[in-house]
């Protein structure tokens, strides 16, 4: 979950991420409310999360006891259930933790891990497990290490894999 963010700031963050990347953010208008921002096709869509009577929902047909349950449901099920133009699910959570981690390194007086190179993805790749990194053709990937059997450790859109 991201902090309180304007729609435009969420859009700026997600436009450099793979399609299907999303974040749950606090809304600027009312910081007790949340929204989902998701990159779909070549734009970012914003969906208000309604909290009513102790339940959370984005459509009237499905209600959840928690935000986590709502997100977990839409990681598996398509958003088109309530939004016909959004035939996708929540694929890749935006991980802003890399940015917070770099601040911690500075505070502790340590140098931030430095990439050994940078690559531009020549094709799409969908991760097969959590240790892998998904990316789209044209995404910039910071390379931190090169391992055996051709596997590298890198970062794209705040995600490391």
PDB file of C-alpha atoms in Angstrom:
ATOM      1  CA  UNK A   1       0.000   0.000   0.000  1.00  0.00           C
ATOM      2  CA  UNK A   2       1.294   3.403  -0.953  1.00  0.00           C
ATOM      3  CA  UNK A   3       0.953   6.584   1.040  1.00  0.00           C
ATOM      4  CA  UNK A   4      -1.582   9.278   0.184  1.00  0.00           C
ATOM      5  CA  UNK A   5      -0.988  10.122  -3.482  1.00  0.00           C
ATOM      6  CA  UNK A   6      -2.656  12.303  -6.060  1.00  0.00           C
ATOM      7  CA  UNK A   7      -3.974  10.534  -9.149  1.00  0.00           C
ATOM      8  CA  UNK A   8      -1.369  12.274 -11.294  1.00  0.00           C
ATOM      9  CA  UNK A   9       1.515  11.159  -9.035  1.00  0.00           C
ATOM     10  CA  UNK A  10       0.271   7.562  -9.093  1.00  0.00           C
ATOM     11  CA  UNK A  11       0.019   7.828 -12.881  1.00  0.00           C
ATOM     12  CA  UNK A  12       3.587   9.104 -13.175  1.00  0.00           C
ATOM     13  CA  UNK A  13       4.873   6.215 -11.054  1.00  0.00           C
ATOM     14  CA  UNK A  14       2.948   3.508 -12.889  1.00  0.00           C
ATOM     15  CA  UNK A  15       3.576   4.656 -16.470  1.00  0.00           C
ATOM     16  CA  UNK A  16       7.177   3.454 -16.186  1.00  0.00           C
ATOM     17  CA  UNK A  17       6.025   0.041 -14.926  1.00  0.00           C
ATOM     18  CA  UNK A  18       4.818  -3.074 -16.753  1.00  0.00           C
ATOM     19  CA  UNK A  19       1.173  -3.339 -17.754  1.00  0.00           C
ATOM     20  CA  UNK A  20      -0.846  -4.762 -14.857  1.00  0.00           C
ATOM     21  CA  UNK A  21       1.238  -3.030 -12.171  1.00  0.00           C
ATOM     22  CA  UNK A  22      -0.982  -1.521  -9.481  1.00  0.00           C
ATOM     23  CA  UNK A  23      -0.860   0.260  -6.173  1.00  0.00           C
ATOM     24  CA  UNK A  24      -3.392   0.900  -3.441  1.00  0.00           C
ATOM     25  CA  UNK A  25      -3.124   4.490  -2.279  1.00  0.00           C
ATOM     26  CA  UNK A  26      -4.730   6.850   0.159  1.00  0.00           C
ATOM     27  CA  UNK A  27      -6.920   9.433  -1.558  1.00  0.00           C
ATOM     28  CA  UNK A  28      -5.984  13.111  -1.275  1.00  0.00           C
ATOM     29  CA  UNK A  29      -9.588  14.309  -1.007  1.00  0.00           C
ATOM     30  CA  UNK A  30     -10.323  12.118   2.002  1.00  0.00           C
ATOM     31  CA  UNK A  31      -7.330  10.396   3.569  1.00  0.00           C
ATOM     32  CA  UNK A  32      -9.600   7.815   5.201  1.00  0.00           C
ATOM     33  CA  UNK A  33     -10.500   6.554   1.715  1.00  0.00           C
ATOM     34  CA  UNK A  34      -8.459   4.451  -0.700  1.00  0.00           C
ATOM     35  CA  UNK A  35      -8.142   3.932  -4.435  1.00  0.00           C
ATOM     36  CA  UNK A  36      -6.520   1.400  -6.717  1.00  0.00           C
ATOM     37  CA  UNK A  37      -4.386   2.796  -9.531  1.00  0.00           C
ATOM     38  CA  UNK A  38      -3.464   0.306 -12.252  1.00  0.00           C
ATOM     39  CA  UNK A  39      -1.521   0.515 -15.500  1.00  0.00           C
ATOM     40  CA  UNK A  40      -3.677  -0.959 -18.249  1.00  0.00           C
ATOM     41  CA  UNK A  41      -2.710  -0.750 -21.908  1.00  0.00           C
ATOM     42  CA  UNK A  42      -1.065   2.638 -22.323  1.00  0.00           C
ATOM     43  CA  UNK A  43      -2.806   4.511 -19.518  1.00  0.00           C
ATOM     44  CA  UNK A  44      -3.378   4.437 -15.771  1.00  0.00           C
ATOM     45  CA  UNK A  45      -6.892   3.814 -14.458  1.00  0.00           C
ATOM     46  CA  UNK A  46      -8.035   4.816 -10.969  1.00  0.00           C
ATOM     47  CA  UNK A  47     -10.736   2.944  -9.044  1.00  0.00           C
ATOM     48  CA  UNK A  48     -12.256   4.291  -5.841  1.00  0.00           C
ATOM     49  CA  UNK A  49     -12.509   1.774  -3.006  1.00  0.00           C
ATOM     50  CA  UNK A  50     -15.730   2.303  -1.073  1.00  0.00           C
ATOM     51  CA  UNK A  51     -15.688   1.547   2.667  1.00  0.00           C
ATOM     52  CA  UNK A  52     -19.202   1.130   3.994  1.00  0.00           C
ATOM     53  CA  UNK A  53     -20.629  -0.732   6.995  1.00  0.00           C
ATOM     54  CA  UNK A  54     -17.253  -2.285   7.803  1.00  0.00           C
ATOM     55  CA  UNK A  55     -16.773  -3.713   4.301  1.00  0.00           C
ATOM     56  CA  UNK A  56     -14.736  -2.663   1.252  1.00  0.00           C
ATOM     57  CA  UNK A  57     -15.824  -2.805  -2.374  1.00  0.00           C
ATOM     58  CA  UNK A  58     -15.217  -1.388  -5.839  1.00  0.00           C
ATOM     59  CA  UNK A  59     -18.489  -2.771  -7.248  1.00  0.00           C
ATOM     60  CA  UNK A  60     -21.825  -3.325  -5.558  1.00  0.00           C
ATOM     61  CA  UNK A  61     -21.723  -7.070  -6.242  1.00  0.00           C
ATOM     62  CA  UNK A  62     -18.610  -8.040  -4.236  1.00  0.00           C
ATOM     63  CA  UNK A  63     -17.856  -6.863  -0.685  1.00  0.00           C
ATOM     64  CA  UNK A  64     -14.841  -7.764   1.434  1.00  0.00           C
ATOM     65  CA  UNK A  65     -14.000  -7.634   5.146  1.00  0.00           C
ATOM     66  CA  UNK A  66     -10.586  -6.078   4.467  1.00  0.00           C
ATOM     67  CA  UNK A  67      -8.575  -4.262   1.813  1.00  0.00           C
ATOM     68  CA  UNK A  68      -6.219  -7.237   1.676  1.00  0.00           C
ATOM     69  CA  UNK A  69      -9.101  -9.585   0.810  1.00  0.00           C
ATOM     70  CA  UNK A  70     -10.286  -7.186  -1.914  1.00  0.00           C
ATOM     71  CA  UNK A  71      -6.809  -7.016  -3.471  1.00  0.00           C
ATOM     72  CA  UNK A  72      -6.299 -10.783  -3.228  1.00  0.00           C
ATOM     73  CA  UNK A  73      -9.632 -11.390  -4.983  1.00  0.00           C
ATOM     74  CA  UNK A  74      -8.805  -9.071  -7.895  1.00  0.00           C
ATOM     75  CA  UNK A  75      -5.325 -10.560  -8.241  1.00  0.00           C
ATOM     76  CA  UNK A  76      -7.139 -13.692  -9.434  1.00  0.00           C
ATOM     77  CA  UNK A  77     -10.381 -12.307 -10.937  1.00  0.00           C
ATOM     78  CA  UNK A  78     -10.713  -9.750 -13.724  1.00  0.00           C
ATOM     79  CA  UNK A  79     -11.704  -6.171 -12.969  1.00  0.00           C
ATOM     80  CA  UNK A  80     -14.105  -6.390 -15.936  1.00  0.00           C
ATOM     81  CA  UNK A  81     -16.692  -7.803 -13.488  1.00  0.00           C
ATOM     82  CA  UNK A  82     -17.373  -4.190 -12.576  1.00  0.00           C
ATOM     83  CA  UNK A  83     -15.499  -2.237 -15.242  1.00  0.00           C
ATOM     84  CA  UNK A  84     -16.051  -3.577 -18.767  1.00  0.00           C
ATOM     85  CA  UNK A  85     -13.080  -1.648 -20.204  1.00  0.00           C
ATOM     86  CA  UNK A  86     -10.679  -3.181 -17.646  1.00  0.00           C
ATOM     87  CA  UNK A  87     -10.278  -6.787 -18.754  1.00  0.00           C
ATOM     88  CA  UNK A  88      -7.298  -7.439 -16.496  1.00  0.00           C
ATOM     89  CA  UNK A  89      -6.514  -8.439 -12.958  1.00  0.00           C
ATOM     90  CA  UNK A  90      -4.118  -6.905 -10.432  1.00  0.00           C
ATOM     91  CA  UNK A  91      -0.888  -8.514 -11.643  1.00  0.00           C
ATOM     92  CA  UNK A  92       2.149  -6.769 -10.161  1.00  0.00           C
ATOM     93  CA  UNK A  93       2.037  -4.798  -6.906  1.00  0.00           C
ATOM     94  CA  UNK A  94       4.179  -1.674  -7.127  1.00  0.00           C
ATOM     95  CA  UNK A  95       6.998  -2.020  -4.633  1.00  0.00           C
ATOM     96  CA  UNK A  96       8.108   1.403  -3.520  1.00  0.00           C
ATOM     97  CA  UNK A  97      10.211  -0.189  -0.786  1.00  0.00           C
ATOM     98  CA  UNK A  98      13.374   0.151  -2.876  1.00  0.00           C
ATOM     99  CA  UNK A  99      13.075   3.931  -2.587  1.00  0.00           C
ATOM    100  CA  UNK A 100      12.589   3.734   1.196  1.00  0.00           C
ATOM    101  CA  UNK A 101      15.500   1.285   1.426  1.00  0.00           C
ATOM    102  CA  UNK A 102      17.818   3.765  -0.275  1.00  0.00           C
ATOM    103  CA  UNK A 103      16.898   6.360   2.359  1.00  0.00           C
ATOM    104  CA  UNK A 104      17.772   3.831   5.102  1.00  0.00           C
ATOM    105  CA  UNK A 105      21.197   3.239   3.570  1.00  0.00           C
ATOM    106  CA  UNK A 106      21.874   6.988   3.642  1.00  0.00           C
ATOM    107  CA  UNK A 107      20.714   7.243   7.259  1.00  0.00           C
ATOM    108  CA  UNK A 108      22.978   4.361   8.321  1.00  0.00           C
ATOM    109  CA  UNK A 109      25.929   5.928   6.518  1.00  0.00           C
ATOM    110  CA  UNK A 110      26.191   3.046   4.063  1.00  0.00           C
ATOM    111  CA  UNK A 111      26.397   3.350   0.361  1.00  0.00           C
ATOM    112  CA  UNK A 112      23.362   2.264  -1.602  1.00  0.00           C
ATOM    113  CA  UNK A 113      23.806  -0.902  -3.713  1.00  0.00           C
ATOM    114  CA  UNK A 114      25.062   0.197  -7.111  1.00  0.00           C
ATOM    115  CA  UNK A 115      24.004  -1.452 -10.352  1.00  0.00           C
ATOM    116  CA  UNK A 116      26.775  -3.012 -12.417  1.00  0.00           C
ATOM    117  CA  UNK A 117      24.908  -2.191 -15.602  1.00  0.00           C
ATOM    118  CA  UNK A 118      21.622  -1.238 -17.193  1.00  0.00           C
ATOM    119  CA  UNK A 119      19.650  -3.152 -19.792  1.00  0.00           C
ATOM    120  CA  UNK A 120      16.627  -2.490 -21.945  1.00  0.00           C
ATOM    121  CA  UNK A 121      14.234  -5.421 -22.252  1.00  0.00           C
ATOM    122  CA  UNK A 122      14.026  -6.702 -25.818  1.00  0.00           C
ATOM    123  CA  UNK A 123      10.866  -8.712 -25.151  1.00  0.00           C
ATOM    124  CA  UNK A 124       8.148  -9.233 -22.524  1.00  0.00           C
ATOM    125  CA  UNK A 125       8.833 -11.664 -19.690  1.00  0.00           C
ATOM    126  CA  UNK A 126       6.293 -12.874 -17.113  1.00  0.00           C
ATOM    127  CA  UNK A 127       7.780 -14.077 -13.832  1.00  0.00           C
ATOM    128  CA  UNK A 128       7.077 -17.693 -12.928  1.00  0.00           C
ATOM    129  CA  UNK A 129       7.609 -17.171  -9.197  1.00  0.00           C
ATOM    130  CA  UNK A 130       8.235 -14.381  -6.660  1.00  0.00           C
ATOM    131  CA  UNK A 131      12.010 -14.545  -7.053  1.00  0.00           C
ATOM    132  CA  UNK A 132      11.755 -13.535 -10.716  1.00  0.00           C
ATOM    133  CA  UNK A 133      11.151 -10.116 -12.238  1.00  0.00           C
ATOM    134  CA  UNK A 134       8.424  -9.443 -14.812  1.00  0.00           C
ATOM    135  CA  UNK A 135       9.039  -6.785 -17.442  1.00  0.00           C
ATOM    136  CA  UNK A 136       7.802  -5.526 -20.803  1.00  0.00           C
ATOM    137  CA  UNK A 137       9.690  -4.833 -23.986  1.00  0.00           C
ATOM    138  CA  UNK A 138      11.424  -1.467 -23.637  1.00  0.00           C
ATOM    139  CA  UNK A 139      11.510  -1.453 -19.812  1.00  0.00           C
ATOM    140  CA  UNK A 140      14.791  -0.274 -18.279  1.00  0.00           C
ATOM    141  CA  UNK A 141      16.310  -2.844 -15.905  1.00  0.00           C
ATOM    142  CA  UNK A 142      19.120  -1.998 -13.460  1.00  0.00           C
ATOM    143  CA  UNK A 143      21.451  -5.006 -13.216  1.00  0.00           C
ATOM    144  CA  UNK A 144      22.901  -5.704  -9.743  1.00  0.00           C
ATOM    145  CA  UNK A 145      24.584  -9.071 -10.305  1.00  0.00           C
ATOM    146  CA  UNK A 146      25.073 -11.788 -12.894  1.00  0.00           C
ATOM    147  CA  UNK A 147      24.722 -15.331 -11.622  1.00  0.00           C
ATOM    148  CA  UNK A 148      25.258 -18.805 -12.948  1.00  0.00           C
ATOM    149  CA  UNK A 149      23.258 -20.269 -15.824  1.00  0.00           C
ATOM    150  CA  UNK A 150      22.589 -16.817 -17.285  1.00  0.00           C
ATOM    151  CA  UNK A 151      20.350 -15.539 -14.450  1.00  0.00           C
ATOM    152  CA  UNK A 152      20.799 -11.935 -13.351  1.00  0.00           C
ATOM    153  CA  UNK A 153      19.506  -9.967 -10.383  1.00  0.00           C
ATOM    154  CA  UNK A 154      17.946  -6.676 -11.396  1.00  0.00           C
ATOM    155  CA  UNK A 155      15.407  -3.976 -10.636  1.00  0.00           C
ATOM    156  CA  UNK A 156      12.587  -2.548 -12.722  1.00  0.00           C
ATOM    157  CA  UNK A 157       9.790  -0.288 -11.514  1.00  0.00           C
ATOM    158  CA  UNK A 158      10.852  -0.602  -7.872  1.00  0.00           C
ATOM    159  CA  UNK A 159      10.727  -4.412  -8.006  1.00  0.00           C
ATOM    160  CA  UNK A 160      13.806  -6.590  -7.554  1.00  0.00           C
ATOM    161  CA  UNK A 161      14.141 -10.116  -8.871  1.00  0.00           C
TER     162      UNK A 161
END
